[in-house]
């Protein structure tokens, strides 16, 4: 029987779906055909075509997210900056405690 440890926790398995039959050219062709049919009025418009237009609209509407995207910041940079800030605050706290409490 294994011993439970808080230090060596296993991460759950991630779901990875790998499509067996995927043809990007066929998918692009179907999108173009559907777009032409919608423009001619043969088919009703669905919401799938609007997903691409909506996909970056929140970032375009905010100035600070747009600036961070233009600088090339990603999640790793933000985590690194936050950890650096926490480390500086802890070091300043230790220095304050050392000089004023002892």
Coordinates of C-alpha atoms in Angstrom, one line a residue:
X1 CA 0.0 0.0 0.0
X2 CA 1.4 3.4 -1.0
X3 CA 2.0 6.3 1.4
X4 CA 0.1 9.5 0.6
X5 CA 2.4 12.5 0.1
X6 CA 1.6 16.2 -0.4
X7 CA 4.8 16.8 -2.2
X8 CA 4.6 14.3 -5.0
X9 CA 1.0 14.6 -6.3
X10 CA 0.3 13.2 -9.7
X11 CA -1.4 15.3 -12.2
X12 CA -4.6 14.0 -13.8
X13 CA -4.3 12.7 -17.4
X14 CA -5.2 15.3 -20.0
X15 CA -7.7 14.5 -22.7
X16 CA -6.1 14.5 -26.1
X17 CA -8.3 14.0 -29.1
X18 CA -6.4 13.2 -32.2
X19 CA -8.8 13.1 -35.2
X20 CA -8.2 10.1 -37.4
X21 CA -9.6 11.5 -40.6
X22 CA -8.7 15.2 -40.8
X23 CA -8.2 17.0 -44.0
X24 CA -7.5 20.8 -43.7
X25 CA -8.0 21.4 -47.4
X26 CA -11.4 19.7 -47.3
X27 CA -12.5 21.7 -44.3
X28 CA -11.4 25.0 -45.9
X29 CA -13.2 24.0 -49.1
X30 CA -16.4 23.3 -47.1
X31 CA -16.2 26.7 -45.4
X32 CA -15.8 28.5 -48.7
X33 CA -18.7 26.6 -50.2
X34 CA -20.9 27.3 -47.2
X35 CA -19.9 31.0 -47.3
X36 CA -20.8 31.3 -51.0
X37 CA -24.2 29.5 -50.4
X38 CA -25.0 32.0 -47.6
X39 CA -24.1 34.9 -49.8
X40 CA -26.3 33.6 -52.6
X41 CA -29.2 33.0 -50.2
X42 CA -29.4 29.2 -50.7
X43 CA -28.6 28.4 -47.0
X44 CA -29.2 30.1 -43.7
X45 CA -26.3 31.7 -41.9
X46 CA -25.1 29.8 -38.9
X47 CA -23.1 31.1 -35.9
X48 CA -19.9 29.1 -36.8
X49 CA -18.8 31.8 -39.2
X50 CA -19.0 34.5 -36.6
X51 CA -16.6 32.7 -34.2
X52 CA -13.6 33.8 -36.1
X53 CA -14.8 37.4 -36.0
X54 CA -15.5 37.3 -32.3
X55 CA -12.3 35.4 -31.4
X56 CA -10.0 38.4 -30.7
X57 CA -12.6 41.2 -30.2
X58 CA -12.2 41.3 -26.4
X59 CA -8.5 42.0 -26.6
X60 CA -9.0 44.6 -29.3
X61 CA -11.5 46.4 -27.0
X62 CA -9.1 46.8 -24.1
X63 CA -5.9 48.9 -24.2
X64 CA -3.8 47.1 -21.6
X65 CA -4.4 43.6 -23.1
X66 CA -3.6 45.0 -26.6
X67 CA -0.4 46.5 -25.3
X68 CA 0.7 43.2 -23.6
X69 CA -0.1 41.3 -26.8
X70 CA 1.9 43.7 -28.9
X71 CA 4.9 43.4 -26.5
X72 CA 4.7 39.7 -26.9
X73 CA 3.8 38.9 -23.2
X74 CA 2.3 35.5 -22.6
X75 CA 1.2 33.7 -19.5
X76 CA 4.7 32.6 -18.5
X77 CA 5.9 36.2 -18.5
X78 CA 3.0 37.3 -16.3
X79 CA 3.6 34.4 -13.9
X80 CA 7.4 35.3 -13.8
X81 CA 6.6 39.0 -13.1
X82 CA 4.1 38.1 -10.3
X83 CA 6.6 35.7 -8.7
X84 CA 9.3 38.3 -8.8
X85 CA 6.9 40.8 -7.2
X86 CA 6.1 38.4 -4.4
X87 CA 9.7 37.6 -3.8
X88 CA 10.6 41.3 -3.5
X89 CA 7.7 41.9 -1.0
X90 CA 8.9 38.9 1.1
X91 CA 12.5 40.2 1.0
X92 CA 11.4 43.7 2.1
X93 CA 9.3 42.1 4.9
X94 CA 12.3 40.1 6.1
X95 CA 14.5 43.2 6.0
X96 CA 11.9 45.2 7.9
X97 CA 11.5 42.5 10.5
X98 CA 15.3 42.2 10.9
X99 CA 16.0 45.9 11.4
X100 CA 12.9 47.0 13.4
X101 CA 12.0 43.9 15.4
X102 CA 15.4 42.7 16.6

